[in-house]
CSV table of C-alpha atoms in Angstrom, one decimal:
chain,number,residue,atom,x,y,z
A,1,MET,CA,0.0,0.0,0.0
A,2,ALA,CA,1.5,3.3,-1.0
A,3,GLU,CA,1.9,6.0,1.7
A,4,ALA,CA,-0.8,8.6,1.4
A,5,ASN,CA,0.0,12.3,0.9
A,6,SER,CA,-0.2,13.8,4.4
A,7,GLN,CA,-1.8,17.0,3.1
A,8,HIS,CA,-4.8,15.0,1.8
A,9,PHE,CA,-4.9,12.4,4.6
A,10,LEU,CA,-8.0,13.5,6.5
A,11,PRO,CA,-9.9,10.3,7.4
A,12,GLU,CA,-13.0,10.1,9.5
A,13,VAL,CA,-12.1,10.0,13.2
A,14,SER,CA,-13.7,9.3,16.5
A,15,VAL,CA,-12.4,11.0,19.7
A,16,VAL,CA,-13.3,9.1,22.9
A,17,VAL,CA,-13.1,10.8,26.3
A,18,PRO,CA,-14.0,8.9,29.5
A,19,VAL,CA,-15.3,11.1,32.3
A,20,TYR,CA,-16.0,10.6,36.0
A,21,ASN,CA,-17.3,13.6,38.0
A,22,GLY,CA,-15.8,16.0,35.5
A,23,GLU,CA,-18.1,19.0,35.7
A,24,GLU,CA,-15.3,21.4,36.6
A,25,ASP,CA,-13.2,20.3,33.6
A,26,LEU,CA,-15.8,19.7,30.9
A,27,PRO,CA,-16.5,23.3,29.8
A,28,ALA,CA,-12.9,24.0,29.1
A,29,LEU,CA,-12.4,20.6,27.4
A,30,ILE,CA,-15.5,21.1,25.2
A,31,GLU,CA,-14.2,24.5,24.1
A,32,CYS,CA,-10.9,22.9,23.1
A,33,LEU,CA,-12.8,20.3,21.1
A,34,ARG,CA,-14.7,23.1,19.3
A,35,SER,CA,-11.4,24.8,18.5
A,36,GLN,CA,-9.9,21.8,16.7
A,37,THR,CA,-8.6,22.6,13.2
A,38,TYR,CA,-9.4,19.0,11.9
A,39,PRO,CA,-12.4,19.2,9.5
A,40,ALA,CA,-15.5,19.2,11.8
A,41,GLN,CA,-17.6,17.1,9.4
A,42,LYS,CA,-15.0,14.3,9.7
A,43,VAL,CA,-14.9,14.0,13.5
A,44,GLU,CA,-17.3,12.8,16.2
A,45,TYR,CA,-16.5,13.4,19.9
A,46,LEU,CA,-17.8,10.7,22.2
A,47,ILE,CA,-17.9,11.7,25.8
A,48,VAL,CA,-18.5,8.6,28.0
A,49,ASP,CA,-19.9,9.2,31.5
A,50,ASN,CA,-18.7,6.5,33.9
A,51,ASN,CA,-21.3,6.7,36.6
A,52,SER,CA,-20.6,10.3,37.6
A,53,ARG,CA,-22.4,11.7,40.6
A,54,ASP,CA,-22.2,15.4,39.6
A,55,ARG,CA,-23.5,17.3,36.6
A,56,THR,CA,-21.3,15.6,34.0
A,57,ALA,CA,-24.1,14.1,32.0
A,58,ALA,CA,-26.2,17.3,32.0
A,59,ILE,CA,-23.2,19.4,30.9
A,60,VAL,CA,-22.4,17.1,27.9
A,61,GLN,CA,-26.0,16.7,26.9
A,62,GLN,CA,-26.5,20.5,26.9
A,63,ALA,CA,-23.3,21.0,24.9
A,64,ALA,CA,-24.4,18.4,22.4
A,65,GLU,CA,-27.8,20.0,21.9
A,66,GLU,CA,-26.5,23.5,21.6
A,67,SER,CA,-23.4,22.8,19.4
A,68,ASP,CA,-23.6,23.3,15.7
A,69,ALA,CA,-19.8,23.4,15.2
A,70,ILE,CA,-19.0,19.8,16.2
A,71,ALA,CA,-20.7,16.4,16.5
A,72,LEU,CA,-20.8,15.7,20.2
A,73,ARG,CA,-22.4,12.6,21.7
A,74,LEU,CA,-23.0,11.5,25.3
A,75,LEU,CA,-22.5,7.8,26.1
A,76,HIS,CA,-22.8,6.0,29.3
A,77,GLU,CA,-20.8,3.1,30.9
A,78,THR,CA,-22.7,2.0,34.0
A,79,ASP,CA,-21.6,-1.6,34.5
A,80,ILE,CA,-17.9,-1.3,35.2
A,81,GLN,CA,-16.2,1.6,37.2
A,82,SER,CA,-13.1,2.0,35.1
A,83,SER,CA,-11.9,4.5,32.5
A,84,TYR,CA,-10.8,1.6,30.3
A,85,ALA,CA,-14.3,0.2,30.3
A,86,ALA,CA,-15.6,3.6,29.4
A,87,ARG,CA,-13.1,3.8,26.5
A,88,ASN,CA,-14.3,0.4,25.3
A,89,THR,CA,-17.9,1.8,25.3
A,90,GLY,CA,-16.7,4.6,23.1
A,91,ILE,CA,-14.8,2.2,20.7
A,92,ARG,CA,-17.9,0.0,20.4
A,93,ALA,CA,-20.1,3.0,19.5
A,94,THR,CA,-18.1,3.8,16.4
A,95,ASN,CA,-17.1,2.0,13.2
A,96,ARG,CA,-14.5,4.6,12.2
A,97,GLU,CA,-11.0,3.3,11.4
A,98,PHE,CA,-9.1,5.9,13.6
A,99,ILE,CA,-9.9,6.4,17.3
A,100,ALA,CA,-8.2,9.1,19.4
A,101,PHE,CA,-8.2,9.4,23.1
A,102,THR,CA,-7.8,12.2,25.6
A,103,ASP,CA,-9.1,12.9,29.2
A,104,ALA,CA,-11.5,15.4,30.7
A,105,ASP,CA,-8.7,17.2,32.6
A,106,CYS,CA,-6.7,17.7,29.4
A,107,ARG,CA,-6.7,20.7,27.1
A,108,PRO,CA,-5.9,19.7,23.5
A,109,GLU,CA,-4.3,22.5,21.5
A,110,PRO,CA,-6.1,23.5,18.2
A,111,ASN,CA,-3.9,21.4,15.9
A,112,TRP,CA,-3.8,18.4,18.3
A,113,LEU,CA,-6.1,16.1,16.4
A,114,LEU,CA,-4.8,17.1,12.9
A,115,SER,CA,-1.2,16.5,14.0
A,116,LEU,CA,-2.1,13.2,15.8
A,117,ILE,CA,-3.9,11.6,12.9
A,118,GLN,CA,-1.2,12.6,10.4
A,119,GLY,CA,0.9,9.9,12.1
A,120,PHE,CA,-1.3,7.3,10.4
A,121,VAL,CA,-0.3,8.4,6.9
A,122,LYS,CA,2.2,5.5,7.1
A,123,PRO,CA,0.0,2.4,6.5
A,124,ASN,CA,2.0,0.2,8.9
A,125,VAL,CA,1.4,2.5,11.9
A,126,GLY,CA,-1.2,1.2,14.4
A,127,ILE,CA,-0.5,3.6,17.3
A,128,VAL,CA,0.2,7.3,17.3
A,129,VAL,CA,1.3,9.0,20.5
A,130,GLY,CA,1.2,12.8,21.1
A,131,GLU,CA,3.0,14.9,23.6
A,132,ILE,CA,1.7,16.0,27.0
A,133,PHE,CA,2.7,19.3,28.6
A,134,ALA,CA,1.6,20.8,31.9
A,135,LEU,CA,-1.0,23.5,32.3
A,136,PRO,CA,0.4,26.5,34.1
A,137,GLY,CA,0.4,25.7,37.9
A,138,LYS,CA,0.4,28.0,40.9
A,139,THR,CA,1.3,25.6,43.7
A,140,VAL,CA,4.7,24.2,44.5
A,141,LEU,CA,3.6,20.7,43.7
A,142,GLU,CA,2.3,21.7,40.2
A,143,GLN,CA,5.5,23.6,39.5
A,144,HIS,CA,7.6,20.7,40.6
A,145,ALA,CA,5.7,18.3,38.3
A,146,GLN,CA,6.0,20.7,35.4
A,147,ARG,CA,9.8,21.1,35.9
A,148,GLU,CA,10.2,17.3,36.0
A,149,ASN,CA,7.9,16.8,32.9
A,150,THR,CA,6.2,14.1,34.9
A,151,LEU,CA,3.5,13.3,32.3
A,152,SER,CA,5.7,13.7,29.2
A,153,GLN,CA,5.3,10.9,26.7
A,154,LYS,CA,9.0,10.8,26.3
A,155,HIS,CA,9.2,8.9,29.6
A,156,THR,CA,6.8,6.2,28.5
A,157,LEU,CA,8.2,6.0,25.0
A,158,ALA,CA,11.6,5.2,26.6
A,159,HIS,CA,10.2,2.4,28.8
A,160,PRO,CA,12.8,-0.4,29.0
A,161,PHE,CA,10.3,-3.2,28.4
A,162,CYS,CA,8.4,-1.7,25.4
A,163,PRO,CA,7.4,1.9,24.5
A,164,TYR,CA,3.8,3.0,25.0
A,165,GLY,CA,1.6,6.1,25.1
A,166,GLN,CA,-0.6,7.4,27.8
A,167,THR,CA,-4.3,7.6,26.9
A,168,ALA,CA,-4.3,11.3,27.7
A,169,ASN,CA,-2.9,11.7,24.2
A,170,LEU,CA,-3.1,8.5,22.1
A,171,ALA,CA,-4.7,7.3,18.9
A,172,ILE,CA,-5.1,3.7,17.8
A,173,ARG,CA,-6.2,2.2,14.5
A,174,ARG,CA,-9.4,0.2,14.8
A,175,GLN,CA,-7.9,-2.8,13.0
A,176,ALA,CA,-5.3,-3.1,15.9
A,177,PHE,CA,-8.2,-3.5,18.4
A,178,ALA,CA,-9.7,-6.1,16.1
A,179,GLU,CA,-6.5,-8.1,16.2
A,180,VAL,CA,-5.7,-8.0,19.9
A,181,GLY,CA,-9.0,-7.0,21.6
A,182,LEU,CA,-10.1,-4.0,23.6
A,183,PHE,CA,-8.7,-2.4,26.8
A,184,ARG,CA,-8.8,-4.6,29.8
A,185,ALA,CA,-12.1,-3.3,31.2
A,186,TYR,CA,-11.4,-4.3,34.9
A,187,LEU,CA,-8.0,-2.6,35.1
A,188,THR,CA,-8.0,0.7,37.0
A,189,THR,CA,-4.5,1.7,36.0
A,190,GLY,CA,-1.8,0.5,33.5
A,191,GLY,CA,-4.3,-0.2,30.7
A,192,ASP,CA,-2.6,2.2,28.3
A,193,ALA,CA,0.7,0.4,28.5
A,194,ASP,CA,-1.1,-3.0,28.3
A,195,ILE,CA,-2.9,-2.2,25.1
A,196,CYS,CA,0.1,-0.7,23.4
A,197,TRP,CA,2.3,-3.6,24.4
A,198,ARG,CA,-0.2,-6.2,23.1
A,199,ILE,CA,-0.4,-4.4,19.8
A,200,LEU,CA,3.3,-3.9,19.4
A,201,ARG,CA,4.3,-7.4,20.6
A,202,GLU,CA,1.5,-9.5,19.0
A,203,THR,CA,1.1,-7.8,15.7
A,204,ASN,CA,3.1,-6.1,12.9
A,205,TRP,CA,1.7,-2.6,13.7
A,206,THR,CA,4.3,0.1,14.6
A,207,LEU,CA,4.2,3.2,16.8
A,208,GLU,CA,4.7,6.8,15.7
A,209,PHE,CA,5.4,9.8,18.0
A,210,ALA,CA,3.6,12.9,16.9
A,211,GLU,CA,5.6,15.5,18.9
A,212,THR,CA,3.5,18.5,17.6
A,213,ALA,CA,0.2,16.8,18.7
A,214,ILE,CA,0.0,18.5,22.1
A,215,VAL,CA,-2.4,18.3,25.0
A,216,LYS,CA,-1.9,20.2,28.2
A,217,HIS,CA,-2.7,18.4,31.4
A,218,ARG,CA,-3.6,19.7,34.9
A,219,HIS,CA,-1.1,18.5,37.5
A,220,ARG,CA,-2.0,17.6,41.1
A,221,SER,CA,-2.1,20.5,43.4
A,222,THR,CA,-2.4,18.9,46.8
A,223,LEU,CA,-0.4,16.2,48.7
A,224,GLN,CA,-3.5,14.0,48.8
A,225,GLU,CA,-3.9,14.1,45.0
A,226,LEU,CA,-0.2,13.6,44.5
A,227,GLN,CA,-0.1,10.6,46.8
A,228,SER,CA,-3.1,9.1,45.0
A,229,GLN,CA,-1.4,9.6,41.6
A,230,TRP,CA,1.9,7.9,42.6
A,231,ARG,CA,0.1,5.1,44.5
A,232,ARG,CA,-1.7,4.4,41.2
A,233,TYR,CA,1.6,4.3,39.4
A,234,GLY,CA,2.8,1.7,41.9
A,235,LYS,CA,-0.3,-0.4,41.3
A,236,SER,CA,0.3,-0.1,37.6
A,237,ASN,CA,3.9,-1.5,38.1
A,238,SER,CA,2.5,-4.5,40.0
A,239,TYR,CA,-0.3,-5.2,37.5
A,240,LEU,CA,2.0,-5.0,34.5
A,241,HIS,CA,4.5,-7.2,36.3
A,242,GLU,CA,1.8,-9.9,36.6
A,243,LEU,CA,0.4,-9.4,33.1
A,244,HIS,CA,3.7,-8.9,31.1
A,245,GLY,CA,6.5,-9.8,33.4
A,246,VAL,CA,8.1,-6.3,33.6
A,247,GLU,CA,10.5,-5.6,36.5
A,248,LEU,CA,9.0,-4.2,39.6
A,249,MET,CA,10.3,-0.8,40.9
A,250,ARG,CA,13.1,-1.2,43.4
A,251,GLN,CA,12.0,-0.5,47.0
A,252,PHE,CA,14.0,1.9,49.1
A,253,ASP,CA,15.0,0.6,52.5
A,254,ARG,CA,15.2,2.8,55.7
A,255,ARG,CA,18.9,3.3,55.2
A,256,GLU,CA,18.4,4.8,51.8
A,257,TYR,CA,15.6,7.1,52.9
A,258,PHE,CA,17.7,8.2,55.8
A,259,TYR,CA,20.7,8.9,53.5
A,260,ARG,CA,18.6,11.0,51.1
A,261,TRP,CA,16.9,13.0,53.8
A,262,SER,CA,20.2,13.7,55.5
A,263,ARG,CA,21.8,14.7,52.2
A,264,TRP,CA,18.9,17.1,51.6
A,265,LEU,CA,19.0,18.6,55.0
A,266,LEU,CA,22.8,19.0,55.3
A,267,LYS,CA,23.8,19.8,51.7
A,268,GLU,CA,21.0,20.4,49.2
A,269,LEU,CA,18.8,22.7,51.3
A,270,PRO,CA,21.6,25.0,52.6
A,271,THR,CA,22.9,25.3,49.0
A,272,SER,CA,19.6,26.0,47.4
A,273,THR,CA,18.7,28.5,50.2
A,274,LEU,CA,21.8,30.5,49.5
A,275,LYS,CA,21.0,30.5,45.8
A,276,ALA,CA,17.4,31.6,46.5
A,277,ILE,CA,18.7,34.6,48.5
A,278,VAL,CA,20.6,35.8,45.4
A,279,GLY,CA,17.7,34.9,43.0
A,280,LYS,CA,19.3,31.9,41.5
A,281,ALA,CA,16.9,29.3,42.9
A,282,THR,CA,13.2,29.0,43.8
A,283,LEU,CA,11.1,27.3,46.4
A,284,VAL,CA,10.7,24.4,44.0
A,285,ASP,CA,14.4,23.9,44.0
A,286,MET,CA,14.5,23.9,47.7
A,287,VAL,CA,11.9,21.2,48.2
A,288,SER,CA,12.4,19.1,45.1
A,289,THR,CA,14.0,16.2,47.1
A,290,PRO,CA,11.3,15.9,49.7
A,291,ILE,CA,8.6,15.9,47.0
A,292,GLY,CA,10.5,13.3,45.1
A,293,LEU,CA,10.8,11.1,48.2
A,294,PHE,CA,7.1,11.5,48.9
A,295,CYS,CA,6.3,10.3,45.4
A,296,VAL,CA,8.7,7.3,45.7
A,297,ARG,CA,7.2,6.3,49.0
A,298,ALA,CA,3.6,6.5,47.6
A,299,ARG,CA,4.6,4.5,44.6
A,300,SER,CA,6.2,1.8,46.7
A,301,ARG,CA,3.1,1.6,48.8
A,302,GLY,CA,0.9,1.2,45.8
A,303,GLN,CA,3.1,-1.5,44.4
A,304,ARG,CA,3.1,-3.5,47.7
A,305,GLU,CA,-0.7,-3.2,48.2
A,306,ALA,CA,-1.8,-3.9,44.6
A,307,GLN,CA,-3.9,-7.0,43.9
A,308,LEU,CA,-4.7,-7.6,40.3
A,309,PRO,CA,-8.4,-8.3,39.9
A,310,GLU,CA,-8.9,-11.7,38.4
A,311,LYS,CA,-11.4,-10.3,35.9
A,312,ALA,CA,-8.6,-7.9,34.6
A,313,ARG,CA,-7.0,-10.9,32.9
A,314,GLN,CA,-9.9,-11.2,30.5
A,315,ILE,CA,-9.8,-9.3,27.2
A,316,ASP,CA,-13.0,-8.6,25.4
A,317,LYS,CA,-13.1,-8.7,21.6
A,318,LEU,CA,-14.1,-5.8,19.4
């Protein structure tokens, strides 16, 4: 099959967005969807409400009824509480060949979808991964995550086991789902890596990185949110270890924690404080190590506590 001309490669696309209690994020997300430069007549936006207890469904329904600019549909996933089950509901609701994914707390830039779909101009590409940047943050925790590029796809694309893309900015060819099955509906985390690895390791489809396909993501602003995020990462490590045999994250012992805290107190903090006095460091520089250790501890806890649901082993067919 000859490679298509990217300037004329504008296939019909479905964009699937799972939402749980997203009333605060949805208005801004929907405005971003309305601002997409991809031809509106070739895109349908499927917002899948996953048993929300707030006004999520009402907001999407109203936007769908009032919008002439884009095709917006409200779907429901009420049987399984999982963003992956919600994505599967969106996949089943469309027969289009290209399916893009993002999340309610993301803000796709206007050229996001156009740049993302251009990755499929090569007929052997089954997965296209876009980049994730941080929305401007005001808190120290947000600024730390932004400086560390915590959500950048460059981290997941460099995974030592196999590259993958996060579903905050990901597109998959429908035929790939037909060959390996859908997302594992009962997984609560790690499903993005799992689907990409199944496609890349079990088929001949390849992955493309569309660096200019950008979404911006809201980072966690409280310690509780940050702890929940990194515990989920730890659970993901454990689940993927059971499903694919990837190595578990090394656990820090008390001696290592003590060494790192002591180094911070005795060396890093005094140095960064002096730099801050002369304007060459910020509060984020001063507390970077404690935040990092907090995240490591939360991730370790999540990895220890994780128990893979038996139903998560099953893969539903398209």
